[in-house]
XYZ file of C-alpha atoms in Angstrom:
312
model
C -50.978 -23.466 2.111
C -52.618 -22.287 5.155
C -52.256 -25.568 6.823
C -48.643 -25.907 6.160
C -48.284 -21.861 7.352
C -49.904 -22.839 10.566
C -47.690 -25.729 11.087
C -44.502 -23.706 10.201
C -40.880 -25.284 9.609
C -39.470 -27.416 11.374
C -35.425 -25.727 12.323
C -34.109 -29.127 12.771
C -35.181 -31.607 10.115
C -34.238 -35.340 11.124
C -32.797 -35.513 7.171
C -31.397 -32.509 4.745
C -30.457 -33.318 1.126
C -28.821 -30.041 0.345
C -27.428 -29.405 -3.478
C -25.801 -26.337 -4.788
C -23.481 -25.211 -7.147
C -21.954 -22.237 -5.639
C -20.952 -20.864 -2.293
C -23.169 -17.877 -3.101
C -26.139 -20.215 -1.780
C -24.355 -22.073 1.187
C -27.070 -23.271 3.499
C -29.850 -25.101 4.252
C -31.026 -25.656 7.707
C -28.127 -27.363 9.904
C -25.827 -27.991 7.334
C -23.587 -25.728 5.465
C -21.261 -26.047 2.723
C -17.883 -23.938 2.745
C -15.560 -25.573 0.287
C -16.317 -27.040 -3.270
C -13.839 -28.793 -5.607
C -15.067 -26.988 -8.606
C -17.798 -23.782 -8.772
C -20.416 -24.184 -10.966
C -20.692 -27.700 -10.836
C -23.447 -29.740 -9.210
C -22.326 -30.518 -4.967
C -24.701 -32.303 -3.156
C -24.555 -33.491 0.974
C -27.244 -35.646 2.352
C -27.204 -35.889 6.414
C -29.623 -37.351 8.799
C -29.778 -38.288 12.492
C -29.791 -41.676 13.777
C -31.335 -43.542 16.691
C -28.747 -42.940 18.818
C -28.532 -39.384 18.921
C -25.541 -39.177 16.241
C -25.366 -37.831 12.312
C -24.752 -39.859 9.425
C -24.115 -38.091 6.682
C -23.520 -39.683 2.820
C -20.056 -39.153 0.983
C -20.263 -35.824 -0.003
C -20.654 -34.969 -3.950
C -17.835 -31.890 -5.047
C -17.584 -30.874 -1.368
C -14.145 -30.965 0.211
C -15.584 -28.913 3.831
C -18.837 -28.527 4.984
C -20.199 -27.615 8.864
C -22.880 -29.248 10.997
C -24.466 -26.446 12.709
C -26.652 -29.245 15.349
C -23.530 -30.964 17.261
C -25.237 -29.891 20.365
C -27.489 -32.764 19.545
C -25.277 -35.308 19.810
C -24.525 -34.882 23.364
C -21.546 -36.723 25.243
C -21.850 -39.886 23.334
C -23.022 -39.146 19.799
C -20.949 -39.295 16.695
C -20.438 -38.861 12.993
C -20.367 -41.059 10.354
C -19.475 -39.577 6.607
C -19.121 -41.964 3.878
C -19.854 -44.966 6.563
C -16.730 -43.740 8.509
C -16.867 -42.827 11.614
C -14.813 -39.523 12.260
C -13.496 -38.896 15.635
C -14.671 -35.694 17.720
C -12.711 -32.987 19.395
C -13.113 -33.100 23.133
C -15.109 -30.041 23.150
C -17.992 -31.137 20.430
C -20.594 -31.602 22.490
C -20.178 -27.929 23.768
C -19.537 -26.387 20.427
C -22.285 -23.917 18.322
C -21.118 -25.749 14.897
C -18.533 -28.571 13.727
C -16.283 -28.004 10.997
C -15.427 -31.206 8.570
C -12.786 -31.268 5.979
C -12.080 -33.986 3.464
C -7.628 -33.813 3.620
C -5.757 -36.584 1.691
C -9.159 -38.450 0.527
C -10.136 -38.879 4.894
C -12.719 -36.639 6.192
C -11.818 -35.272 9.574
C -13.060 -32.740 12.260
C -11.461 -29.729 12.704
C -12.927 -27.971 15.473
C -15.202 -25.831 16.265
C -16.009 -23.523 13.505
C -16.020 -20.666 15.305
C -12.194 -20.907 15.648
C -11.411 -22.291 12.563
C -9.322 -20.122 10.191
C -10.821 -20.663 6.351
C -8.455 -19.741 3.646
C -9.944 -19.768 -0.364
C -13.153 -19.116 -1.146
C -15.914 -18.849 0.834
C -19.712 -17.933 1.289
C -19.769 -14.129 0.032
C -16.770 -14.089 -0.915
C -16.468 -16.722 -3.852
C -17.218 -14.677 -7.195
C -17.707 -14.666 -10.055
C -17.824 -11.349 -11.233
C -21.354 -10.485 -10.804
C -21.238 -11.187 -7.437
C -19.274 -7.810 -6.711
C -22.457 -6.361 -7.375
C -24.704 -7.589 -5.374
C -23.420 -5.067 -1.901
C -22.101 -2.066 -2.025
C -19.499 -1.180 -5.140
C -17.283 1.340 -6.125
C -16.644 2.158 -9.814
C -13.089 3.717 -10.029
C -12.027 5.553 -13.454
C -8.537 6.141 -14.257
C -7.295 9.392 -15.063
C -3.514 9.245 -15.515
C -1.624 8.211 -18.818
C -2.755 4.763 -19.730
C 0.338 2.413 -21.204
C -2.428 1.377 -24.242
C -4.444 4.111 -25.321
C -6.713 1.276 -27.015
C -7.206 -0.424 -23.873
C -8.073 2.828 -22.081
C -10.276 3.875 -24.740
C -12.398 0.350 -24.134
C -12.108 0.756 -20.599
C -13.768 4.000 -20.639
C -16.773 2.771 -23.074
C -17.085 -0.263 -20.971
C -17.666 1.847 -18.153
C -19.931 4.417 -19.823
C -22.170 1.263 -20.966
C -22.178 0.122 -17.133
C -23.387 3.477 -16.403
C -25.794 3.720 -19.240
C -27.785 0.460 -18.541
C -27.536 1.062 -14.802
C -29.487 4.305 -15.148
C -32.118 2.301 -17.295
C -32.766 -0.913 -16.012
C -31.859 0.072 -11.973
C -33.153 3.652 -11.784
C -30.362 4.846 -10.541
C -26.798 6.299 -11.112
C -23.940 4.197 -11.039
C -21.569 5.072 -7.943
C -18.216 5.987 -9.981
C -15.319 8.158 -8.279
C -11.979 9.256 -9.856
C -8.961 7.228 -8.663
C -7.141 10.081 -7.455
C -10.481 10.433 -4.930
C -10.945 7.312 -3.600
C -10.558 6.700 -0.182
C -9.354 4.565 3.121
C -12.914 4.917 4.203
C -14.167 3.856 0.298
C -11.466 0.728 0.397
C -13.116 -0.838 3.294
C -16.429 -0.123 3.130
C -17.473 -1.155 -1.009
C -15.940 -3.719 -3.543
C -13.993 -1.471 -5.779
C -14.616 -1.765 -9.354
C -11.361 -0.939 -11.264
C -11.167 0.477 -14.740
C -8.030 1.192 -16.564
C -4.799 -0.301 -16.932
C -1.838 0.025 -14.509
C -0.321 2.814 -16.392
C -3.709 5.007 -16.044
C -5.065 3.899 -12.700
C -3.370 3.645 -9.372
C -5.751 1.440 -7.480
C -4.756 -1.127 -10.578
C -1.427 -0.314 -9.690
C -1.487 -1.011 -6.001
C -3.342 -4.444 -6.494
C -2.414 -6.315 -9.818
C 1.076 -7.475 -7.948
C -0.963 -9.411 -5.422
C -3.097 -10.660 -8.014
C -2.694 -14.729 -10.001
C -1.962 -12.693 -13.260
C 0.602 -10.624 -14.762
C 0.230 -7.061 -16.517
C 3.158 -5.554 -18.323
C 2.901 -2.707 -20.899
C 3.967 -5.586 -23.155
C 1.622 -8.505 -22.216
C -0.568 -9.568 -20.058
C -0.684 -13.443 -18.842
C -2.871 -15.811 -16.869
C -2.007 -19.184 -16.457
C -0.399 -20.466 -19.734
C -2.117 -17.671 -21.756
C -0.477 -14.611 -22.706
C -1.405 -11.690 -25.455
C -0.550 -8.630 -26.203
C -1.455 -5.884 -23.563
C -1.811 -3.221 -26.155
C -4.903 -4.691 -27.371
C -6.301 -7.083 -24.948
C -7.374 -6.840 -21.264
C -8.035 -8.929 -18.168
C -11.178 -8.708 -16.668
C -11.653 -10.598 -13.164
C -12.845 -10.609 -9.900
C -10.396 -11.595 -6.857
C -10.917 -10.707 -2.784
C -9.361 -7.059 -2.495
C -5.653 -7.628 -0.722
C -5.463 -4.247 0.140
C -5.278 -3.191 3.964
C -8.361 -2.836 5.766
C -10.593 -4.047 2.755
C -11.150 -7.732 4.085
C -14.450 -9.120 3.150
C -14.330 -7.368 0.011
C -13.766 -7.837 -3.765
C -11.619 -6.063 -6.297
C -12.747 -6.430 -9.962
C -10.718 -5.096 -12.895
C -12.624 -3.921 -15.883
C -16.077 -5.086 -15.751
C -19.859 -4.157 -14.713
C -22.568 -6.605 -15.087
C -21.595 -9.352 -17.913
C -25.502 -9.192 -19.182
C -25.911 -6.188 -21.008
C -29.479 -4.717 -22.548
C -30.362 -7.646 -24.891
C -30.800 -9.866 -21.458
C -31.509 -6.737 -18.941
C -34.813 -6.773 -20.808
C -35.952 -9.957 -19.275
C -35.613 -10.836 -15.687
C -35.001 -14.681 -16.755
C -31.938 -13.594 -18.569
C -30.318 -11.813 -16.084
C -27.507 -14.208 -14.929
C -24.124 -14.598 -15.098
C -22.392 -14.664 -18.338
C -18.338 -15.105 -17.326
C -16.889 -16.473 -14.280
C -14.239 -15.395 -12.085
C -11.948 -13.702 -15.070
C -11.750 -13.596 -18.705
C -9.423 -12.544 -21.510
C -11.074 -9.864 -23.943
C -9.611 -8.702 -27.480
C -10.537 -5.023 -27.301
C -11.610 -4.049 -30.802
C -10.006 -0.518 -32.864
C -12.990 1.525 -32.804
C -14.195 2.785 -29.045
C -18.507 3.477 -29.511
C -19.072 7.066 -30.458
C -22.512 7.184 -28.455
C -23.452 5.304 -25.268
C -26.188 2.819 -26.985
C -22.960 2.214 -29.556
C -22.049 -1.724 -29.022
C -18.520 -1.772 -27.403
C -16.249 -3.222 -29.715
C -14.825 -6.230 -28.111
C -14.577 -9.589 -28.303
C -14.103 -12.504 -25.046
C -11.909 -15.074 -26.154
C -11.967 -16.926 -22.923
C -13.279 -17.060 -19.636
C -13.124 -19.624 -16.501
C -13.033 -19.887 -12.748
C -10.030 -19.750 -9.847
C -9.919 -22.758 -7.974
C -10.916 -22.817 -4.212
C -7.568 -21.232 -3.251
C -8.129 -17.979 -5.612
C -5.446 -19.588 -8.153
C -5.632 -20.482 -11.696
C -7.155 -23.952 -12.206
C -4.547 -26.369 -13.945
C-alpha cells in the first residue's frame, strides 16, 4: 500500500473502463456519463488515447451522452473515434475545458463545449430515485388543511411519524418537518421539500402536482395507464421541484426513506427499495403507536425515463 501511496494516481489514465448504473455515481477520471437509456441498468464506456494524440472510445453500453473532460489533449489535429466512427469536432475543441457527445438518431455527435451546453432530463444529482432526496438538505412538509381522503391523510400522517421515529433512532437526530402554511421562499430554494398529504390538505401538493407526469383528483389518481381510486391509494414519487427559484432541487410526495427498521439495523441493507414513484394501497387502520407497522401495501413501483416522463 505504501508503495502505491507514494506513487499516487495518475489524473489522466491512457485507458478508463467506467461502468455504472446510475447518474448518482457519474465519473471516473476524464470521462463522465450524463445520460443513460434506462437507470438501474448496467452502462458501461471504455475510452483510451491513441498514438496520435486522439481518443477512441468503444460503442457505449446504455449511454445515450457522455463528456470527455481531456480534449485539451488532443490539440489542433486530434480526434474522436466512438464505435470506430470518427465524429467531427467543433472549431473550438481544442480550446474547450470538456466535450460533450450525444448519441441522436443511432449517430454519435459533438455538441460543444459542455460548459455551454443546455442538458434537459436527468442528470448527475438530480436523477432520483426517491432516496436520493435525502442525501442534502430536505424539508418534511405536513399538511394541515382538510384532506379530500381522510384515509389517505390518516396514512400520510403515520408515514411521516415513522420517518420521524426511525430518524431519531438510527440518525440521532430530529427529522426537519415544518407545517405547510410555514414554509418558505427561502425553504423552497434552499432544501428538497418532502411533501405529505394530498392536494386537498396540503398546498405545496397543490402548487406542484399540475406540473407533475401524474394526475390527482379527489376521485382517482393516475400514472401512465394505471389509475385507482384516490380515496384509498396514494402516489409516492420523486420529480425535480418546478417551482420558482427551487432549481437543482427535488420534490417528493409522500415518502421518507423506503428501508425502514428491519434493514436500518444493518448498514448492508440500507439501500433503495422503490425507484422514482410507486402506487401504494393505503390500508383502513392508521398505527395507534409509532413502532405500530403502517398499514399499507405497494402494488407497484418503477422509474421515469431520462426526460422525467413515464416509461412506455
Amino acid at each position: 500500500l505504501g508503495k502505491h501511496a507514494a506513487q499516487g494516481s495518475d489524473p489522466f489514465p491512457k485507458r478508463v473502463r467506467f461502468v455504472t448504473w446510475t447518474l448518482k455515481f457519474s465519473r471516473c477520471h476524464w470521462i463522465e456519463v450524463l445520460g443513460l437509456v434506462e437507470h438501474y441498468q448496467r452502462a458501461e464506456i471504455d475510452a483510451h488515447f491513441v498514438g496520435d494524440g486522439s481518443i477512441a472510445v468503444a460503442e457505449p453500453v446504455n449511454i445515450t451522452r457522455f463528456a470527455i473532460h481531456a480534449p485539451d489533449v488532443l490539440g489542433e489535429q486530434g480526434t474522436v473515434i466512438i464505435a470506430g466512427k470518427r465524429v467531427e469536432l467543433p472549431r473550438e475543441a481544442s480550446r474547450a475545458k470538456s466535450l460533450l457527445f450525444e448519441l441522436l438518431d443511432g449517430k454519435w455527435i459533438c455538441s460543444g463545449p459542455l460548459d455551454s451546453a443546455r442538458l434537459t432530463g436527468k442528470l448527475p444529482g438530480l436523477q432520483g430515485p426517491i432516496d436520493d432526496a435525502f442525501s442534502r438538505p430536505f424539508l418534511c412538509v405536513r399538511g394541515t388543511g382538510t384532506p379530500w381522503n381522510p384515509r389517505v391523510a390518516h396514512w400520510a400522517e403515520a408515514n411521516l411519524n415513522r420517518f420521524a421515529d426511525e430518524w431519531r433512532r438510527h440518525y440521532r437526530g430530529y427529522l426537519p418537518i415544518k407545517d405547510d402554511t410555514e414554509v418558505t421562499q427561502e425553504d423552497v430554494e434552499r432544501c428538497n421539500l418532502i411533501l405529505f398529504g394530498d392536494p386537498g390538505n396540503n398546498v405545496w401538493i397543490r402548487k406542484v402536482v399540475a406540473q407533475l407526469p401524474i394526475q390527482w383528483t379527489r376521485n382517482d389518481v393516475r400514472l401512465g395507464a394505471q389509475k385507482h381510486r384516490s380515496a384509498d391509494h396514494v402516489l409516492q414519487l420523486i420529480h425535480p421541484n418546478p417551482l420558482p427559484g427551487a432549481s437543482g432541487r427535488y420534490v417528493v410526495l409522500n415518502s421518507g426513506h423506503t428501508y425502514h427498521d428491519a434493514e436500518l439495523r444493518f448498514s448492508y441493507m440500507v439501500f433503495p427499495r422503490l425507484g422514482d414513484w410507486a402506487i401504494v394501497q393505503v390500508g383502513d387502520n392508521p398505527p395507534e403507536k409509532k413502532d405500530t407497522p403502517v398499514d399499507e401495501t405497494v402494488l407497484d413501483s418503477g422509474f421515469f425515463d431520462e426526460q422525467w416522463r413515464v416509461a412506455k
